[in-house]
Each structure stands twice: as C-alpha cells, then as structure tokens.
mmCIF file of C-alpha atoms and ligand atoms in Angstrom:
data_model
loop_
_atom_site.group_PDB
_atom_site.id
_atom_site.type_symbol
_atom_site.label_atom_id
_atom_site.label_comp_id
_atom_site.label_asym_id
_atom_site.label_seq_id
_atom_site.Cartn_x
_atom_site.Cartn_y
_atom_site.Cartn_z
ATOM 1 C CA MET A 1 26.816 9.971 -120.143
ATOM 2 C CA PRO A 2 23.451 8.261 -120.669
ATOM 3 C CA VAL A 3 22.512 8.005 -116.977
ATOM 4 C CA LEU A 4 23.015 11.722 -116.439
ATOM 5 C CA ARG A 5 21.183 12.397 -119.723
ATOM 6 C CA SER A 6 18.120 10.539 -118.503
ATOM 7 C CA ILE A 7 18.191 12.413 -115.164
ATOM 8 C CA ARG A 8 18.582 15.670 -117.090
ATOM 9 C CA LYS A 9 15.449 14.911 -119.129
ATOM 10 C CA GLN A 10 13.566 14.273 -115.914
ATOM 11 C CA LEU A 11 14.874 17.524 -114.344
ATOM 12 C CA ILE A 12 13.954 19.541 -117.453
ATOM 13 C CA ARG A 13 10.372 18.308 -117.050
ATOM 14 C CA SER A 14 10.133 18.773 -113.271
ATOM 15 C CA GLN A 15 12.238 21.970 -112.951
ATOM 16 C CA SER A 16 12.727 20.835 -109.385
ATOM 17 C CA LEU A 17 15.937 22.844 -109.012
ATOM 18 C CA ALA A 18 14.213 26.098 -110.046
ATOM 19 C CA GLY A 19 15.884 29.196 -108.628
ATOM 20 C CA MET A 20 18.568 27.312 -106.643
ATOM 21 C CA ARG A 21 22.017 28.903 -106.572
ATOM 22 C CA ILE A 22 24.478 26.007 -106.515
ATOM 23 C CA ALA A 23 28.266 26.275 -106.037
ATOM 24 C CA ALA A 24 30.166 23.174 -107.135
ATOM 25 C CA CYS A 25 33.794 22.537 -106.192
ATOM 26 C CA LEU A 26 34.809 19.893 -108.732
ATOM 27 C CA HIS A 27 37.586 19.160 -111.185
ATOM 28 C CA ALA A 28 36.816 21.265 -114.254
ATOM 29 C CA THR A 29 36.504 18.509 -116.855
ATOM 30 C CA THR A 30 34.111 17.798 -119.708
ATOM 31 C CA GLU A 31 32.246 15.367 -117.429
ATOM 32 C CA THR A 32 31.815 18.056 -114.779
ATOM 33 C CA ALA A 33 30.573 20.436 -117.472
ATOM 34 C CA ASN A 34 27.869 17.897 -118.241
ATOM 35 C CA LEU A 35 26.748 17.938 -114.585
ATOM 36 C CA MET A 36 26.725 21.760 -114.541
ATOM 37 C CA ILE A 37 24.543 21.851 -117.660
ATOM 38 C CA THR A 38 22.203 19.249 -116.146
ATOM 39 C CA LEU A 39 21.746 21.397 -113.013
ATOM 40 C CA ARG A 40 21.159 24.505 -115.121
ATOM 41 C CA ASP A 41 18.597 22.725 -117.272
ATOM 42 C CA GLY A 42 16.822 21.623 -114.081
ATOM 43 C CA GLY A 43 16.255 25.308 -113.276
ATOM 44 C CA ALA A 44 19.299 26.018 -111.074
ATOM 45 C CA SER A 45 21.966 28.712 -111.379
ATOM 46 C CA PRO A 46 25.186 26.722 -110.978
ATOM 47 C CA ILE A 47 28.677 28.158 -110.431
ATOM 48 C CA LEU A 48 31.793 26.036 -110.827
ATOM 49 C CA CYS A 49 34.811 26.466 -108.506
ATOM 50 C CA PRO A 50 37.607 24.308 -109.963
ATOM 51 C CA VAL A 51 39.358 22.145 -107.369
ATOM 52 C CA SER A 52 42.804 23.111 -108.643
ATOM 53 C CA GLU A 53 44.719 24.661 -111.527
ATOM 54 C CA GLU A 54 46.196 21.286 -112.521
ATOM 55 C CA SER A 55 42.844 19.624 -113.095
ATOM 56 C CA LEU A 56 41.318 22.636 -114.822
ATOM 57 C CA GLN A 57 40.629 21.958 -118.495
ATOM 58 C CA LYS A 58 40.785 25.562 -119.702
ATOM 59 C CA ASP A 59 38.738 24.967 -122.857
ATOM 60 C CA VAL A 60 35.976 23.457 -120.703
ATOM 61 C CA ALA A 61 35.919 26.450 -118.335
ATOM 62 C CA ALA A 62 35.876 28.884 -121.266
ATOM 63 C CA ALA A 63 33.037 27.031 -123.015
ATOM 64 C CA LEU A 64 30.970 26.823 -119.806
ATOM 65 C CA GLU A 65 31.180 30.602 -119.405
ATOM 66 C CA ALA A 66 30.838 31.648 -123.055
ATOM 67 C CA ASP A 67 28.364 29.085 -124.383
ATOM 68 C CA TYR A 68 26.344 28.103 -121.328
ATOM 69 C CA GLY A 69 26.488 31.215 -119.110
ATOM 70 C CA ILE A 70 27.865 29.177 -116.179
ATOM 71 C CA PRO A 71 30.459 31.175 -114.198
ATOM 72 C CA VAL A 72 33.784 29.540 -113.306
ATOM 73 C CA VAL A 73 35.190 31.310 -110.243
ATOM 74 C CA SER A 74 37.238 30.757 -107.079
ATOM 75 C CA PRO A 75 35.507 29.423 -103.912
ATOM 76 C CA ALA A 76 35.808 32.906 -102.359
ATOM 77 C CA GLU A 77 34.043 34.500 -105.339
ATOM 78 C CA ALA A 78 31.372 31.804 -105.293
ATOM 79 C CA LEU A 79 30.749 32.698 -101.658
ATOM 80 C CA GLU A 80 30.008 36.284 -102.645
ATOM 81 C CA ARG A 81 27.103 34.984 -104.752
ATOM 82 C CA ASP A 82 25.370 33.473 -101.717
ATOM 83 C CA PRO A 83 24.822 29.905 -102.927
ATOM 84 C CA GLN A 84 22.060 27.878 -101.313
ATOM 85 C CA LEU A 85 23.511 24.476 -102.145
ATOM 86 C CA LEU A 86 27.080 23.208 -102.286
ATOM 87 C CA ILE A 87 28.661 20.335 -104.163
ATOM 88 C CA ASP A 88 31.863 19.868 -102.215
ATOM 89 C CA SER A 89 35.152 17.991 -102.727
ATOM 90 C CA GLY A 90 37.437 17.347 -99.786
ATOM 91 C CA ALA A 91 35.280 19.750 -97.707
ATOM 92 C CA GLN A 92 37.028 22.631 -99.479
ATOM 93 C CA LEU A 93 33.866 24.743 -99.643
ATOM 94 C CA ALA A 94 32.912 23.802 -96.078
ATOM 95 C CA GLU A 95 36.271 25.173 -94.987
ATOM 96 C CA VAL A 96 35.581 28.515 -96.669
ATOM 97 C CA TRP A 97 32.002 28.604 -95.390
ATOM 98 C CA LYS A 98 32.882 27.728 -91.779
ATOM 99 C CA ASN A 99 33.391 31.267 -90.624
ATOM 100 C CA ARG A 100 30.672 32.930 -92.630
ATOM 101 C CA PRO A 101 27.720 34.075 -90.533
ATOM 102 C CA GLY A 102 24.333 34.268 -92.221
ATOM 103 C CA ALA A 103 25.240 32.293 -95.346
ATOM 104 C CA ALA A 104 22.213 30.943 -97.184
ATOM 105 C CA VAL A 105 23.501 27.359 -97.550
ATOM 106 C CA VAL A 106 20.794 24.770 -96.808
ATOM 107 C CA GLY A 107 22.751 21.654 -97.704
ATOM 108 C CA SER A 108 25.747 20.136 -99.436
ATOM 109 C CA THR A 109 26.940 16.983 -101.085
ATOM 110 C CA GLU A 110 30.482 15.651 -100.658
ATOM 111 C CA SER A 111 32.267 13.683 -103.321
ATOM 112 C CA ASN A 112 35.355 12.241 -101.693
ATOM 113 C CA ALA A 113 36.352 10.063 -98.773
ATOM 114 C CA THR A 114 38.626 12.608 -97.068
ATOM 115 C CA GLY A 115 35.851 15.194 -97.303
ATOM 116 C CA VAL A 116 33.258 12.832 -95.812
ATOM 117 C CA ALA A 117 35.608 12.066 -92.880
ATOM 118 C CA ARG A 118 36.228 15.776 -92.261
ATOM 119 C CA LEU A 119 32.550 16.683 -92.418
ATOM 120 C CA LYS A 120 31.677 13.880 -89.973
ATOM 121 C CA THR A 121 34.289 15.296 -87.590
ATOM 122 C CA MET A 122 32.708 18.742 -87.984
ATOM 123 C CA ALA A 123 29.245 17.287 -87.332
ATOM 124 C CA LYS A 124 30.521 15.625 -84.127
ATOM 125 C CA ALA A 125 32.140 18.858 -82.995
ATOM 126 C CA GLY A 126 28.893 20.745 -83.686
ATOM 127 C CA THR A 127 30.530 22.995 -86.287
ATOM 128 C CA LEU A 128 28.742 21.620 -89.370
ATOM 129 C CA ARG A 129 26.228 24.260 -90.445
ATOM 130 C CA TYR A 130 24.047 22.301 -92.875
ATOM 131 C CA PRO A 131 23.086 18.704 -93.760
ATOM 132 C CA VAL A 132 25.471 16.841 -96.048
ATOM 133 C CA ILE A 133 24.808 13.929 -98.400
ATOM 134 C CA ALA A 134 27.898 11.700 -98.631
ATOM 135 C CA VAL A 135 27.832 11.028 -102.367
ATOM 136 C CA ASN A 136 31.243 9.364 -102.069
ATOM 137 C CA ASP A 137 29.722 6.577 -99.990
ATOM 138 C CA ALA A 138 26.995 5.662 -102.505
ATOM 139 C CA MET A 139 27.612 2.136 -103.809
ATOM 140 C CA THR A 140 27.294 3.373 -107.386
ATOM 141 C CA LYS A 141 30.027 5.926 -106.647
ATOM 142 C CA HIS A 142 32.792 4.290 -104.665
ATOM 143 C CA LEU A 143 32.523 0.767 -106.111
ATOM 144 C CA PHE A 144 33.036 2.119 -109.613
ATOM 145 C CA ASP A 145 34.517 5.659 -109.663
ATOM 146 C CA ASN A 146 36.961 5.101 -106.782
ATOM 147 C CA ARG A 147 37.883 1.576 -107.803
ATOM 148 C CA TYR A 148 37.737 1.342 -111.599
ATOM 149 C CA GLY A 149 37.979 5.083 -112.312
ATOM 150 C CA THR A 150 40.961 5.782 -110.061
ATOM 151 C CA GLY A 151 42.508 2.418 -110.886
ATOM 152 C CA GLN A 152 42.557 3.019 -114.614
ATOM 153 C CA SER A 153 43.162 6.771 -114.714
ATOM 154 C CA THR A 154 46.072 6.520 -112.256
ATOM 155 C CA MET A 155 47.813 4.015 -114.521
ATOM 156 C CA ASP A 156 46.975 6.268 -117.468
ATOM 157 C CA GLY A 157 48.568 9.253 -115.692
ATOM 158 C CA ILE A 158 51.737 7.326 -114.782
ATOM 159 C CA LEU A 159 52.132 5.969 -118.294
ATOM 160 C CA ARG A 160 51.482 9.281 -120.047
ATOM 161 C CA ALA A 161 54.014 11.007 -117.763
ATOM 162 C CA THR A 162 56.746 8.357 -117.992
ATOM 163 C CA ASN A 163 56.049 5.776 -120.726
ATOM 164 C CA ILE A 164 57.592 3.111 -118.441
ATOM 165 C CA LEU A 165 56.905 -0.616 -118.775
ATOM 166 C CA LEU A 166 54.993 -1.691 -115.674
ATOM 167 C CA ALA A 167 55.416 -5.418 -116.278
ATOM 168 C CA GLY A 168 57.911 -6.838 -113.806
ATOM 169 C CA MET A 169 58.123 -3.676 -111.717
ATOM 170 C CA ASN A 170 57.506 -3.479 -107.984
ATOM 171 C CA VAL A 171 54.563 -1.105 -107.621
ATOM 172 C CA VAL A 172 53.889 0.031 -104.052
ATOM 173 C CA VAL A 173 50.327 1.157 -103.350
ATOM 174 C CA ALA A 174 49.897 3.086 -100.095
ATOM 175 C CA GLY A 175 46.279 2.777 -98.932
ATOM 176 C CA TYR A 176 43.861 -0.070 -99.622
ATOM 177 C CA GLY A 177 40.584 1.818 -99.638
ATOM 178 C CA TRP A 178 38.419 1.634 -102.763
ATOM 179 C CA CYS A 179 40.905 3.755 -104.756
ATOM 180 C CA GLY A 180 43.887 1.713 -103.565
ATOM 181 C CA ARG A 181 42.113 -1.544 -104.407
ATOM 182 C CA GLY A 182 41.561 -0.234 -107.931
ATOM 183 C CA VAL A 183 45.146 0.955 -108.398
ATOM 184 C CA ALA A 184 46.553 -2.339 -107.058
ATOM 185 C CA SER A 185 44.332 -4.457 -109.322
ATOM 186 C CA ARG A 186 45.141 -2.433 -112.459
ATOM 187 C CA ALA A 187 48.888 -2.450 -111.712
ATOM 188 C CA ARG A 188 48.757 -6.223 -111.244
ATOM 189 C CA GLY A 189 46.775 -6.508 -114.479
ATOM 190 C CA MET A 190 49.691 -4.857 -116.283
ATOM 191 C CA GLY A 191 52.174 -7.346 -114.898
ATOM 192 C CA ALA A 192 53.519 -5.439 -111.909
ATOM 193 C CA ASN A 193 54.424 -7.075 -108.603
ATOM 194 C CA VAL A 194 52.199 -5.149 -106.243
ATOM 195 C CA ILE A 195 53.034 -4.329 -102.621
ATOM 196 C CA VAL A 196 50.350 -2.793 -100.416
ATOM 197 C CA CYS A 197 51.030 -0.590 -97.370
ATOM 198 C CA GLU A 198 48.106 -0.097 -94.957
ATOM 199 C CA VAL A 199 47.526 1.133 -91.397
ATOM 200 C CA ASP A 200 44.155 -0.611 -90.986
ATOM 201 C CA PRO A 201 44.679 -4.279 -89.996
ATOM 202 C CA ILE A 202 41.458 -5.429 -91.700
ATOM 203 C CA LYS A 203 42.304 -3.770 -94.999
ATOM 204 C CA ALA A 204 45.903 -5.021 -94.741
ATOM 205 C CA LEU A 205 44.606 -8.569 -94.276
ATOM 206 C CA GLU A 206 42.224 -8.128 -97.186
ATOM 207 C CA ALA A 207 45.116 -6.995 -99.406
ATOM 208 C CA LEU A 208 47.140 -10.010 -98.309
ATOM 209 C CA MET A 209 44.295 -12.404 -99.116
ATOM 210 C CA ASP A 210 43.732 -10.626 -102.427
ATOM 211 C CA GLY A 211 47.210 -11.905 -103.230
ATOM 212 C CA TYR A 212 49.405 -8.841 -102.708
ATOM 213 C CA ARG A 213 52.535 -8.545 -100.611
ATOM 214 C CA VAL A 214 51.832 -6.400 -97.552
ATOM 215 C CA MET A 215 54.529 -4.583 -95.602
ATOM 216 C CA SER A 216 55.344 -1.300 -93.894
ATOM 217 C CA MET A 217 56.416 1.669 -95.992
ATOM 218 C CA ASN A 218 59.797 1.438 -94.267
ATOM 219 C CA ASP A 219 60.333 -1.976 -95.858
ATOM 220 C CA ALA A 220 58.610 -1.175 -99.139
ATOM 221 C CA ALA A 221 60.750 1.954 -99.612
ATOM 222 C CA ALA A 222 63.836 -0.126 -100.337
ATOM 223 C CA THR A 223 62.012 -2.452 -102.740
ATOM 224 C CA GLY A 224 59.612 -0.347 -104.798
ATOM 225 C CA ASP A 225 60.167 0.933 -108.329
ATOM 226 C CA VAL A 226 56.929 2.954 -108.502
ATOM 227 C CA PHE A 227 55.025 4.330 -105.493
ATOM 228 C CA VAL A 228 51.388 5.469 -105.605
ATOM 229 C CA THR A 229 49.842 7.126 -102.534
ATOM 230 C CA VAL A 230 46.056 6.899 -102.172
ATOM 231 C CA THR A 231 45.514 7.184 -98.424
ATOM 232 C CA GLY A 232 43.852 10.610 -97.972
ATOM 233 C CA ASN A 233 46.480 11.353 -95.316
ATOM 234 C CA ARG A 234 49.675 13.428 -95.165
ATOM 235 C CA ALA A 235 53.393 12.551 -95.308
ATOM 236 C CA VAL A 236 52.777 8.903 -96.149
ATOM 237 C CA ILE A 237 56.158 8.902 -97.882
ATOM 238 C CA HIS A 238 58.482 11.017 -95.747
ATOM 239 C CA ARG A 239 62.080 11.862 -94.952
ATOM 240 C CA ASP A 240 63.057 8.439 -93.521
ATOM 241 C CA HIS A 241 61.731 6.722 -96.645
ATOM 242 C CA PHE A 242 63.652 8.999 -99.032
ATOM 243 C CA ASP A 243 66.933 7.685 -97.551
ATOM 244 C CA LYS A 244 65.935 4.133 -98.492
ATOM 245 C CA LEU A 245 64.535 4.578 -101.998
ATOM 246 C CA LYS A 246 66.275 2.857 -104.906
ATOM 247 C CA ASN A 247 68.010 4.903 -107.564
ATOM 248 C CA GLY A 248 65.359 5.733 -110.174
ATOM 249 C CA ALA A 249 62.337 5.267 -107.883
ATOM 250 C CA ILE A 250 59.200 7.003 -109.165
ATOM 251 C CA LEU A 251 56.767 8.648 -106.712
ATOM 252 C CA CYS A 252 53.257 9.822 -107.438
ATOM 253 C CA ASN A 253 50.003 10.555 -105.662
ATOM 254 C CA SER A 254 46.408 9.789 -106.524
ATOM 255 C CA GLY A 255 44.827 11.092 -103.309
ATOM 256 C CA HIS A 256 42.738 14.278 -103.366
ATOM 257 C CA PHE A 257 45.281 16.597 -101.691
ATOM 258 C CA ASN A 258 48.949 16.966 -102.622
ATOM 259 C CA VAL A 259 50.149 16.268 -99.083
ATOM 260 C CA GLU A 260 50.778 12.520 -99.251
ATOM 261 C CA ILE A 261 54.426 12.806 -100.368
ATOM 262 C CA ASP A 262 56.450 15.121 -98.136
ATOM 263 C CA LEU A 263 57.990 17.157 -100.950
ATOM 264 C CA GLU A 264 59.311 19.820 -98.600
ATOM 265 C CA ALA A 265 61.437 17.190 -96.869
ATOM 266 C CA LEU A 266 62.498 15.769 -100.238
ATOM 267 C CA SER A 267 63.661 19.232 -101.319
ATOM 268 C CA ARG A 268 65.597 19.603 -98.060
ATOM 269 C CA VAL A 269 67.431 16.272 -98.326
ATOM 270 C CA SER A 270 68.170 16.511 -102.048
ATOM 271 C CA SER A 271 70.802 18.683 -103.665
ATOM 272 C CA GLY A 272 68.586 19.955 -106.462
ATOM 273 C CA LYS A 273 65.863 19.114 -108.936
ATOM 274 C CA LYS A 274 65.186 19.528 -112.616
ATOM 275 C CA GLN A 275 62.346 18.738 -114.968
ATOM 276 C CA THR A 276 63.197 15.816 -117.246
ATOM 277 C CA ARG A 277 59.843 15.457 -119.035
ATOM 278 C CA GLU A 278 56.511 17.191 -118.754
ATOM 279 C CA PHE A 279 55.089 16.111 -115.334
ATOM 280 C CA VAL A 280 58.396 14.492 -114.260
ATOM 281 C CA GLU A 281 60.832 16.111 -111.816
ATOM 282 C CA GLU A 282 64.168 14.509 -111.044
ATOM 283 C CA TYR A 283 65.494 15.056 -107.511
ATOM 284 C CA SER A 284 69.255 14.511 -107.117
ATOM 285 C CA MET A 285 70.144 12.947 -103.778
ATOM 286 C CA ARG A 286 73.478 13.748 -102.143
ATOM 287 C CA ASP A 287 74.648 10.112 -102.514
ATOM 288 C CA GLY A 288 74.083 10.221 -106.274
ATOM 289 C CA ARG A 289 70.644 8.547 -106.420
ATOM 290 C CA LYS A 290 67.915 10.082 -108.566
ATOM 291 C CA ILE A 291 64.280 10.097 -107.430
ATOM 292 C CA TYR A 292 61.453 11.035 -109.761
ATOM 293 C CA VAL A 293 58.254 12.794 -108.674
ATOM 294 C CA LEU A 294 55.283 12.941 -111.045
ATOM 295 C CA GLY A 295 52.897 15.881 -111.335
ATOM 296 C CA GLU A 296 54.440 17.661 -108.321
ATOM 297 C CA GLY A 297 52.702 15.175 -106.055
ATOM 298 C CA ARG A 298 49.237 16.293 -107.170
ATOM 299 C CA LEU A 299 46.538 13.913 -108.377
ATOM 300 C CA ILE A 300 48.414 12.129 -111.145
ATOM 301 C CA ASN A 301 45.265 11.041 -112.992
ATOM 302 C CA LEU A 302 44.201 14.647 -113.467
ATOM 303 C CA SER A 303 47.658 16.255 -113.770
ATOM 304 C CA SER A 304 49.023 14.224 -116.648
ATOM 305 C CA ALA A 305 45.843 12.481 -117.848
ATOM 306 C CA ASP A 306 42.165 13.390 -118.290
ATOM 307 C CA GLY A 307 40.788 11.971 -115.035
ATOM 308 C CA HIS A 308 38.235 9.176 -114.958
ATOM 309 C CA PRO A 309 36.438 8.259 -118.169
ATOM 310 C CA ALA A 310 32.918 9.560 -118.754
ATOM 311 C CA ALA A 311 31.449 6.047 -118.372
ATOM 312 C CA VAL A 312 32.249 6.045 -114.653
ATOM 313 C CA MET A 313 31.714 9.767 -113.957
ATOM 314 C CA ASP A 314 28.221 9.210 -115.384
ATOM 315 C CA MET A 315 27.245 7.301 -112.238
ATOM 316 C CA SER A 316 29.062 9.626 -109.836
ATOM 317 C CA PHE A 317 27.424 12.698 -111.297
ATOM 318 C CA ALA A 318 24.028 11.016 -111.545
ATOM 319 C CA ASN A 319 24.353 10.545 -107.772
ATOM 320 C CA GLN A 320 25.267 14.217 -107.432
ATOM 321 C CA ALA A 321 22.276 15.392 -109.469
ATOM 322 C CA LEU A 322 19.824 13.136 -107.614
ATOM 323 C CA SER A 323 21.299 14.080 -104.223
ATOM 324 C CA VAL A 324 21.031 17.781 -105.042
ATOM 325 C CA GLU A 325 17.376 17.290 -106.004
ATOM 326 C CA TYR A 326 16.810 15.330 -102.774
ATOM 327 C CA LEU A 327 18.383 18.159 -100.720
ATOM 328 C CA VAL A 328 16.191 20.753 -102.435
ATOM 329 C CA LYS A 329 13.093 18.733 -101.519
ATOM 330 C CA SER A 330 14.099 17.492 -98.065
ATOM 331 C CA HIS A 331 16.642 19.846 -96.487
ATOM 332 C CA SER A 332 14.141 21.261 -94.021
ATOM 333 C CA THR A 333 13.602 17.789 -92.519
ATOM 334 C CA LEU A 334 17.336 17.043 -92.143
ATOM 335 C CA ASP A 335 19.699 17.761 -89.234
ATOM 336 C CA LYS A 336 23.185 19.226 -89.513
ATOM 337 C CA LYS A 337 24.656 15.781 -90.028
ATOM 338 C CA VAL A 338 26.261 13.654 -92.733
ATOM 339 C CA TYR A 339 23.678 11.410 -94.418
ATOM 340 C CA ALA A 340 24.030 8.491 -96.813
ATOM 341 C CA VAL A 341 22.625 8.795 -100.332
ATOM 342 C CA PRO A 342 19.126 7.301 -100.014
ATOM 343 C CA ASP A 343 19.261 3.664 -101.097
ATOM 344 C CA GLN A 344 16.516 4.076 -103.703
ATOM 345 C CA LEU A 345 18.566 6.760 -105.476
ATOM 346 C CA ASP A 346 21.685 4.577 -105.455
ATOM 347 C CA ARG A 347 19.684 1.698 -106.958
ATOM 348 C CA GLN A 348 18.052 4.021 -109.500
ATOM 349 C CA VAL A 349 21.547 4.958 -110.750
ATOM 350 C CA ALA A 350 22.551 1.277 -111.055
ATOM 351 C CA ARG A 351 19.303 0.454 -112.858
ATOM 352 C CA LEU A 352 19.726 3.329 -115.323
ATOM 353 C CA LYS A 353 23.354 2.350 -115.969
ATOM 354 C CA LEU A 354 22.401 -1.266 -116.711
ATOM 355 C CA GLU A 355 19.575 -0.062 -118.952
ATOM 356 C CA ALA A 356 21.989 2.203 -120.840
ATOM 357 C CA MET A 357 24.298 -0.789 -121.338
ATOM 358 C CA GLY A 358 21.410 -2.925 -122.595
ATOM 359 C CA ILE A 359 21.731 -5.407 -119.723
ATOM 360 C CA ILE A 360 18.608 -7.127 -118.450
ATOM 361 C CA ILE A 361 18.757 -8.747 -115.016
ATOM 362 C CA ASP A 362 16.504 -11.205 -113.192
ATOM 363 C CA ARG A 363 13.708 -10.223 -110.826
ATOM 364 C CA LEU A 364 12.559 -12.064 -107.723
ATOM 365 C CA SER A 365 9.335 -14.016 -108.204
ATOM 366 C CA VAL A 366 6.544 -13.526 -105.656
ATOM 367 C CA GLU A 367 7.412 -16.968 -104.222
ATOM 368 C CA GLN A 368 11.049 -15.965 -103.830
ATOM 369 C CA GLU A 369 10.121 -12.681 -102.135
ATOM 370 C CA ASN A 370 7.839 -14.554 -99.747
ATOM 371 C CA TYR A 371 10.575 -17.105 -99.074
ATOM 372 C CA LEU A 372 13.067 -14.363 -98.169
ATOM 373 C CA SER A 373 10.657 -12.453 -95.956
ATOM 374 C CA GLY A 374 9.008 -15.503 -94.355
ATOM 375 C CA TRP A 375 9.919 -17.446 -91.226
ATOM 376 C CA SER A 376 9.792 -20.961 -92.585
ATOM 377 C CA GLU A 377 10.658 -23.076 -95.622
ATOM 378 C CA GLU A 378 6.937 -23.243 -96.543
ATOM 379 C CA ALA A 379 6.427 -19.469 -96.598
HETATM 380 N N1 LIG B 1 37.718 13.107 -110.753
HETATM 381 C C1 LIG B 1 38.394 12.145 -111.391
HETATM 382 N N2 LIG B 1 38.127 12.128 -112.708
HETATM 383 C C2 LIG B 1 37.251 13.146 -112.937
HETATM 384 C C3 LIG B 1 36.613 13.642 -114.094
HETATM 385 N N3 LIG B 1 36.804 13.108 -115.300
HETATM 386 N N4 LIG B 1 35.785 14.682 -113.934
HETATM 387 C C4 LIG B 1 35.585 15.241 -112.708
HETATM 388 N N5 LIG B 1 36.152 14.807 -111.594
HETATM 389 C C5 LIG B 1 37.000 13.763 -111.690
#
C-alpha cells in the first residue's frame, strides 16, 4: 500500500495525531491493520472495532493486539475508552454514541454510502453530535473502491463460494450506484447477461445506456440465475420475489448490512434449509424448487473472499488517514454537519497513487491556464 506508506512517513515526522484516541469500526483485514498501524505511528492510540464476525480475519486481530499493542474490541468497549475521533462504517459507531452524554468525540469519518446518508439525516434532524468527513464520497474512494473493489471482490466471493460458470448466465444486479456499476461491469466482463434493477430513474437510464437490460425486480425474479443486491436498502428481494425465482437461483448481497435479502420471509415460505458447501445454503421450496443463499446474505466479498485488494484499499485508507489528520487540525472550526473530503486531499491521494504506479501525466502550461481562466480567445 504505497500511498498509505508515504502518508505514514509524513505522519511519523509530523506526529500530528499525537495523543488522539481513535476508535475505528472497519472490517478487520490486513489492509485495515495497515491503517491502524499508520495512525499509531502518527502518534495516535487507535482501537479497532470489527464491523462483523464474518469479515474478521482472526489472525489479523490477534497480530494487531499481540505485536502492535492495538486493541480489538466491540463498539461498546471502545466507547468505554472515551475516543476523541471515530472512523465509522454504516454509522454503526454513531448509533452507539447517539445516547451518550459527555462523550469526548470531536469528529468522525464515514466510509460507506449508507452511513453517509444516515449521518446527513441525523445532521438535518439536529441529532449529529460532531462533524463528519464523508470519506465514501471522495473521488479517490468511490470511483475505485466502490466500483473496481466491490466489482471484483463480489465476483471473487461468488466464485469461491460456488465455482459456477458465469458466462451465459443471467446476473441480476439490484442497485446501480458505484458498487452496482462495478458488479455489473465485472459480471458482463465474465460473459454474463446482466440485468439491472433500480429505483432511481436517472441511474436506471444510465444502466440502460451502458448496455444492460433494465427491469423491475418482479420481472427479473423469474429470469435471473444469480442475484446480487448492492442497494444499501432492506428487503430488496422479498417474499413476492421468492415465489417467482427459478429452480437453482443463487442469491447474494454485497451491500454493507445483511438486510437486502429478506431471509426471514424466505425461511417462512420454504420447508427447510441445509448447507451444501461452505457459504452456500440451500432452501427447499414447497413446490420442489431449490434456492441458494450465499454467506447468509452478508457481504459476500468479505464472507467467502478477502474483501477488496490492497491496491484499492490503499486509496480508501489514504483518504481515511488524511481526513483524520484534517479533523485533528480543523475540528474546532467545523459545524456538526457532514463535510466532503477537501478536494486537495482527494487530489493528493490520486497524485500519490499515480506516482506509486510510475505514471507521469501532463500539466497545464501557463498559456493554457490563462486560456481557461480568461474571458476571451486571446487571454
Ligand atoms: N471493505 C472491502 N474490502 C475491504 C478490505 N480489504 N479491508 C477493509 N475493508 C474492506
């Protein structure tokens, strides 16, 4: 993770995180460990609260505690240690912190789209208690992590769990945000016929013009072989859809929370379930059809695979580290609102990534800058 490494070097020199107690709610992976070590080396005392059991790489958690002195605890335990800064996912820490009077938190970052939406709602309602930097919305996060990271690691998760051939299959992608765009493009790249389901007319139109079939989930349910939910919402595949699914349909989720497939309803309408492979559960329907659910409806890329590759987490976590440093320096000037990652930080991440890849790009000449900022052709 060369971008994070270069930020780490800079933080070691500046010690600009000195004395900060930071609680981070992230998937406990090797890439996250790298971020934790970067924060520690910048002078902070970080604590990791794993997002979930399924995404917790136990060897990583053990090494963080034993070799680096970084505690790995639940959000409730992290709260007891009075953190000053939060690195949140899906507003999970914000939820715990909401009812805690006198907490020392001066700011937070948020790393996913559902979390950013929730925190904006809290800010509007006046219940947000500290400024938030929406790391998810940085260009160097969502254009790469959400799109190429989720796109690739979701396919990786499906293939590791099932070993199916995607070529020629109807793959239904629910949600055409940055993650959905990535999943759809990678599924198409492997030869699948991709169908997109969307509630937003602009995104639906975009999917159509990107060359995918677009239809309602009601229609897609009868056609799809593999279903991937990436909407950030609940019950996207529900009871009515289960009645229509083909025998052998495979359902999985790549959204942050395991609420996108209504598994309670599936249990109710099926006559039983059994595990057929690791990460694969077969539900028997009363009419004889079999429906397969991967990873119990949890994030498939982290349940049955290793999450996004380091090359993309490098940029996401560089944004986290720089946003944390920005909050340490600037929190007293910020309101209890959700802020974008400052543009210069976003561009710094892109520049460092290009540098690490040995790519040199053009620069505007003085004449070109004048031309762009002037009023006339002659400027
Ligand atoms: N989210 C998706 N992939 C991840 C990874 N490798 N590390 C941390 N969070 C992730």
